[in-house]
GROMACS .gro file of C-alpha atoms in nm:
model
  261
    1MET     CA    1   0.007   0.038  -0.063
    2HIS     CA    2   0.242   0.261   0.065
    3MET     CA    3   0.427   0.164  -0.225
    4ALA     CA    4   0.082   0.167  -0.453
    5ALA     CA    5   0.033   0.537  -0.261
    6LYS     CA    6   0.352   0.670  -0.359
    7THR     CA    7   0.392   0.582  -0.710
    8SER     CA    8   0.042   0.764  -0.718
    9ARG     CA    9   0.203   1.130  -0.657
   10ARG     CA   10   0.473   1.072  -0.935
   11PRO     CA   11   0.243   1.225  -1.175
   12THR     CA   12   0.133   1.546  -1.031
   13GLN     CA   13   0.474   1.581  -0.927
   14CYS     CA   14   0.558   1.603  -1.315
   15LYS     CA   15   0.293   1.754  -1.436
   16GLY     CA   16   0.465   2.044  -1.194
   17ARG     CA   17   0.807   2.038  -1.332
   18ARG     CA   18   0.686   2.029  -1.635
   19PHE     CA   19   0.477   2.384  -1.490
   20ALA     CA   20   0.754   2.516  -1.377
   21LYS     CA   21   0.974   2.551  -1.660
   22VAL     CA   22   0.746   2.611  -1.901
   23LEU     CA   23   0.682   2.977  -1.699
   24SER     CA   24   0.999   3.017  -1.668
   25ALA     CA   25   1.055   2.967  -1.975
   26LEU     CA   26   0.809   3.199  -2.051
   27LEU     CA   27   0.952   3.457  -1.794
   28LEU     CA   28   1.197   3.381  -1.958
   29VAL     CA   29   1.075   3.509  -2.317
   30ALA     CA   30   0.929   3.814  -2.153
   31PHE     CA   31   1.211   3.972  -2.013
   32LEU     CA   32   1.388   3.832  -2.349
   33ALA     CA   33   1.075   4.085  -2.540
   34ILE     CA   34   1.147   4.364  -2.273
   35SER     CA   35   1.529   4.457  -2.300
   36GLY     CA   36   1.498   4.400  -2.608
   37CYS     CA   37   1.279   4.679  -2.643
   38ALA     CA   38   1.409   4.861  -2.365
   39ALA     CA   39   1.777   4.887  -2.573
   40ARG     CA   40   1.517   4.966  -2.871
   41GLN     CA   41   1.405   5.281  -2.656
   42LEU     CA   42   1.806   5.298  -2.574
   43TYR     CA   43   1.960   5.359  -2.923
   44GLN     CA   44   1.679   5.582  -3.102
   45ASP     CA   45   1.721   5.777  -2.803
   46TYR     CA   46   2.060   5.856  -2.843
   47LEU     CA   47   2.034   5.903  -3.208
   48VAL     CA   48   1.753   6.160  -3.143
   49ARG     CA   49   2.040   6.317  -2.958
   50HIS     CA   50   2.392   6.268  -3.160
   51THR     CA   51   2.198   6.400  -3.486
   52GLN     CA   52   2.077   6.736  -3.278
   53ALA     CA   53   2.384   6.685  -3.121
   54GLN     CA   54   2.549   6.656  -3.534
   55LEU     CA   55   2.291   6.945  -3.679
   56THR     CA   56   2.339   7.238  -3.404
   57GLN     CA   57   2.780   7.184  -3.463
   58LEU     CA   58   2.716   7.226  -3.768
   59HIS     CA   59   2.553   7.515  -3.818
   60ARG     CA   60   2.757   7.650  -3.507
   61ALA     CA   61   3.030   7.605  -3.733
   62VAL     CA   62   2.962   7.941  -3.974
   63SER     CA   63   2.796   8.147  -3.662
   64THR     CA   64   3.126   8.356  -3.648
   65GLU     CA   65   3.040   8.498  -3.996
   66THR     CA   66   2.911   8.796  -4.012
   67VAL     CA   67   2.567   8.875  -4.097
   68GLU     CA   68   2.656   9.069  -4.461
   69GLU     CA   69   2.889   8.736  -4.541
   70GLN     CA   70   2.543   8.501  -4.492
   71VAL     CA   71   2.345   8.685  -4.712
   72ASN     CA   72   2.628   8.656  -4.976
   73SER     CA   73   2.686   8.331  -4.898
   74ASP     CA   74   2.448   8.135  -4.728
   75TRP     CA   75   2.185   8.191  -4.511
   76SER     CA   76   2.156   7.838  -4.371
   77ARG     CA   77   2.469   7.801  -4.308
   78GLY     CA   78   2.486   7.494  -4.484
   79MET     CA   79   2.080   7.316  -4.356
   80LEU     CA   80   1.931   7.379  -4.711
   81GLU     CA   81   2.279   7.121  -4.828
   82LEU     CA   82   2.157   6.878  -4.637
   83ASN     CA   83   1.812   6.898  -4.656
   84PRO     CA   84   1.583   7.145  -4.922
   85ASP     CA   85   1.300   7.112  -4.620
   86TYR     CA   86   1.513   7.271  -4.423
   87VAL     CA   87   1.324   7.642  -4.332
   88GLY     CA   88   1.506   7.765  -4.024
   89TRP     CA   89   1.616   7.670  -3.736
   90LEU     CA   90   1.456   7.766  -3.297
   91THR     CA   91   1.658   7.849  -3.091
   92VAL     CA   92   1.477   7.799  -2.660
   93TYR     CA   93   1.710   8.012  -2.442
   94GLY     CA   94   1.752   7.841  -2.147
   95THR     CA   95   1.648   7.534  -2.260
   96GLU     CA   96   1.870   7.234  -2.475
   97VAL     CA   97   1.562   7.295  -2.755
   98ASP     CA   98   1.798   7.454  -2.990
   99GLY     CA   99   1.733   7.302  -3.354
  100PRO     CA  100   1.668   7.297  -3.724
  101VAL     CA  101   1.375   7.330  -3.825
  102VAL     CA  102   1.143   7.161  -4.149
  103GLN     CA  103   0.841   7.229  -4.371
  104GLY     CA  104   0.692   6.879  -4.534
  105GLU     CA  105   0.442   6.811  -4.752
  106ASP     CA  106   0.197   6.712  -4.502
  107ASN     CA  107   0.262   6.785  -4.104
  108ASP     CA  108   0.305   6.359  -4.123
  109GLU     CA  109   0.597   6.375  -4.273
  110TYR     CA  110   0.855   6.472  -4.034
  111LEU     CA  111   0.603   6.354  -3.761
  112ARG     CA  112   0.878   5.993  -3.696
  113THR     CA  113   1.153   6.110  -3.937
  114ASP     CA  114   1.524   6.271  -3.954
  115PHE     CA  115   1.668   6.551  -4.022
  116TYR     CA  116   1.878   6.303  -4.339
  117GLY     CA  117   1.504   6.189  -4.370
  118ASP     CA  118   1.544   5.835  -4.163
  119TYR     CA  119   1.380   5.704  -3.887
  120SER     CA  120   1.384   5.833  -3.578
  121ILE     CA  121   1.166   5.793  -3.290
  122GLY     CA  122   1.143   6.208  -3.187
  123GLY     CA  123   1.117   6.276  -3.613
  124VAL     CA  124   1.275   6.681  -3.566
  125PHE     CA  125   1.137   7.038  -3.489
  126PHE     CA  126   0.861   7.055  -3.816
  127MET     CA  127   0.640   7.416  -3.971
  128ASP     CA  128   0.330   7.334  -4.027
  129CYS     CA  129   0.234   7.246  -4.391
  130LEU     CA  130  -0.048   7.584  -4.371
  131VAL     CA  131   0.201   7.822  -4.254
  132ASP     CA  132   0.336   8.024  -4.608
  133LEU     CA  133   0.697   8.187  -4.567
  134GLU     CA  134   0.642   8.414  -4.808
  135GLN     CA  135   0.421   8.548  -4.559
  136ASP     CA  136   0.527   8.812  -4.242
  137GLY     CA  137   0.232   8.617  -4.012
  138ASN     CA  138   0.229   8.406  -3.731
  139LEU     CA  139   0.424   8.044  -3.738
  140MET     CA  140   0.385   7.730  -3.543
  141ILE     CA  141   0.610   7.450  -3.501
  142TYR     CA  142   0.571   7.089  -3.373
  143GLY     CA  143   0.900   6.914  -3.176
  144HIS     CA  144   0.775   6.572  -2.955
  145MET     CA  145   0.819   6.592  -2.569
  146MET     CA  146   1.097   6.355  -2.555
  147TYR     CA  147   1.182   6.214  -2.143
  148ASP     CA  148   1.549   6.189  -2.167
  149GLU     CA  149   1.509   6.566  -2.288
  150THR     CA  150   1.585   6.588  -2.688
  151MET     CA  151   1.358   6.818  -2.905
  152PHE     CA  152   0.999   7.017  -2.695
  153GLY     CA  153   1.107   6.727  -2.389
  154PRO     CA  154   1.190   7.083  -2.141
  155LEU     CA  155   0.864   7.242  -2.293
  156ARG     CA  156   0.729   7.121  -2.000
  157LYS     CA  157   0.926   7.329  -1.754
  158TYR     CA  158   0.706   7.505  -1.834
  159ARG     CA  159   0.450   7.428  -1.650
  160ASP     CA  160   0.573   7.595  -1.374
  161ALA     CA  161   0.511   7.929  -1.327
  162ALA     CA  162   0.845   8.033  -1.269
  163PHE     CA  163   1.032   7.927  -1.515
  164PHE     CA  164   0.798   7.981  -1.799
  165LYS     CA  165   0.876   8.349  -1.672
  166GLU     CA  166   1.294   8.339  -1.603
  167ASN     CA  167   1.286   8.140  -1.961
  168ASN     CA  168   1.026   8.348  -2.174
  169VAL     CA  169   1.284   8.411  -2.485
  170LEU     CA  170   1.306   8.249  -2.797
  171ARG     CA  171   1.473   8.349  -3.093
  172TRP     CA  172   1.346   8.187  -3.450
  173GLU     CA  173   1.609   8.247  -3.799
  174ASP     CA  174   1.550   8.213  -4.144
  175ARG     CA  175   1.579   8.384  -4.469
  176ASN     CA  176   1.499   8.655  -4.398
  177GLY     CA  177   1.675   8.711  -4.122
  178GLU     CA  178   1.640   8.699  -3.720
  179HIS     CA  179   1.347   8.802  -3.467
  180PHE     CA  180   1.253   8.791  -3.132
  181TYR     CA  181   0.990   8.615  -2.959
  182LYS     CA  182   0.838   8.665  -2.608
  183PHE     CA  183   0.617   8.281  -2.461
  184VAL     CA  184   0.335   8.475  -2.342
  185ALA     CA  185   0.063   8.255  -2.270
  186GLY     CA  186   0.050   7.841  -2.175
  187LEU     CA  187  -0.244   7.618  -2.235
  188ILE     CA  188  -0.312   7.301  -2.221
  189LEU     CA  189  -0.533   7.190  -2.477
  190PRO     CA  190  -0.777   6.841  -2.622
  191ASP     CA  191  -0.577   6.639  -2.927
  192THR     CA  192  -0.911   6.527  -3.058
  193ALA     CA  193  -1.152   6.830  -3.251
  194ASP     CA  194  -1.426   6.628  -3.175
  195ASP     CA  195  -1.398   6.822  -2.784
  196THR     CA  196  -1.619   7.016  -2.698
  197GLU     CA  197  -1.284   7.248  -2.557
  198TYR     CA  198  -1.080   7.234  -2.890
  199ILE     CA  199  -0.932   7.546  -3.011
  200ASP     CA  200  -0.780   7.488  -3.346
  201PHE     CA  201  -0.508   7.746  -3.373
  202ARG     CA  202  -0.416   7.737  -3.756
  203GLN     CA  203  -0.694   7.921  -3.793
  204TRP     CA  204  -0.471   8.198  -3.765
  205LEU     CA  205  -0.111   8.114  -3.926
  206ASN     CA  206  -0.011   8.373  -4.195
  207GLU     CA  207  -0.102   8.748  -4.213
  208GLN     CA  208  -0.418   8.791  -3.972
  209ASP     CA  209  -0.636   9.190  -4.027
  210ALA     CA  210  -0.614   9.331  -3.592
  211GLU     CA  211  -0.937   9.229  -3.533
  212THR     CA  212  -0.906   8.885  -3.554
  213THR     CA  213  -0.571   8.911  -3.404
  214GLN     CA  214  -0.636   9.087  -3.042
  215ARG     CA  215  -0.990   8.793  -3.061
  216MET     CA  216  -0.750   8.573  -3.086
  217LEU     CA  217  -0.558   8.662  -2.805
  218GLU     CA  218  -0.895   8.693  -2.570
  219ILE     CA  219  -0.990   8.380  -2.658
  220VAL     CA  220  -0.582   8.248  -2.573
  221GLU     CA  221  -0.650   8.440  -2.238
  222GLU     CA  222  -0.998   8.250  -2.111
  223ASN     CA  223  -0.833   7.947  -2.178
  224ALA     CA  224  -0.464   7.994  -2.091
  225TYR     CA  225  -0.296   7.922  -1.703
  226ILE     CA  226  -0.075   8.140  -1.776
  227PHE     CA  227  -0.098   8.469  -1.987
  228GLN     CA  228   0.119   8.808  -1.927
  229PRO     CA  229  -0.107   9.097  -2.043
  230ASP     CA  230   0.012   9.330  -2.321
  231ILE     CA  231  -0.211   9.665  -2.268
  232MET     CA  232  -0.004   9.825  -2.547
  233ARG     CA  233  -0.083   9.528  -2.805
  234ASP     CA  234  -0.287   9.681  -3.143
  235GLY     CA  235  -0.361   9.347  -3.274
  236SER     CA  236  -0.072   9.455  -3.541
  237GLU     CA  237   0.152   9.162  -3.322
  238LYS     CA  238   0.312   8.836  -3.516
  239TYR     CA  239   0.318   8.502  -3.313
  240LEU     CA  240   0.484   8.194  -3.289
  241PHE     CA  241   0.297   7.873  -3.193
  242LEU     CA  242   0.480   7.636  -2.991
  243MET     CA  243   0.311   7.255  -3.024
  244THR     CA  244   0.420   6.955  -2.823
  245CYS     CA  245   0.250   6.608  -2.657
  246THR     CA  246   0.217   6.602  -2.282
  247ASN     CA  247   0.295   6.262  -2.030
  248ASN     CA  248  -0.146   6.270  -2.127
  249GLY     CA  249  -0.212   6.135  -2.528
  250ALA     CA  250  -0.518   6.302  -2.481
  251ASN     CA  251  -0.407   6.604  -2.444
  252ARG     CA  252  -0.185   6.892  -2.624
  253LEU     CA  253   0.072   7.162  -2.494
  254LEU     CA  254   0.103   7.505  -2.737
  255LEU     CA  255   0.313   7.792  -2.621
  256VAL     CA  256   0.235   8.082  -2.771
  257ALA     CA  257   0.547   8.373  -2.827
  258GLU     CA  258   0.530   8.765  -2.949
  259ARG     CA  259   0.766   8.857  -3.146
  260MET     CA  260   0.932   9.165  -2.960
  261ASP     CA  261   1.074   9.287  -3.247
   0.00000   0.00000   0.00000
């Protein structure tokens, strides 16, 4: 009887060992998959940082030229030779935002494509396809809010009012020269037009009359989490919008900058 009872437990023990082996194998596969994804993400982050640093170095290499020399030679400082879609250079002082801006046929072209035309999780800063750069009007630039502070990652700091006020100057350089802007408002907007609080800022791109600009500013003030009023505004001002995502995938961060010259 003792031997029979001992034998009857063997199938259960075997099943237990098989289950443990299967579970271990599944855990190993899951670990390898997660490790592989993490490694790919780290590599993509590295490529974004490397590309950004390389382009910044190239851009600065010719920044010692005088303005007259640049006009007579190449306003893009060699960027157009690398990418004919290059339209300008954006610098947000007090942050790491400092890089080239391109403009594609549509707003999807450079969403996951870097300045050189290769796949990139961080893409490149790009101008809204509706912007007519021949006009001296309002501009909109997009960029990904990367977690490693590349691209528009540093813009998350502008949720803080103190940081917003202390680091509110940016520089835009294009074929017409350089312009300086200052941030005057920040908004958190829903991403989809179906949302009742959605605001389509693309309607205010390019040249706008004074009445339209004043109405835009009223809407901005009504919806902004921070807004800096100015009684001297008369509706003739020009604006630069910076658009990026937030930690909440359903919303977007929009920073409004007013031209200072």
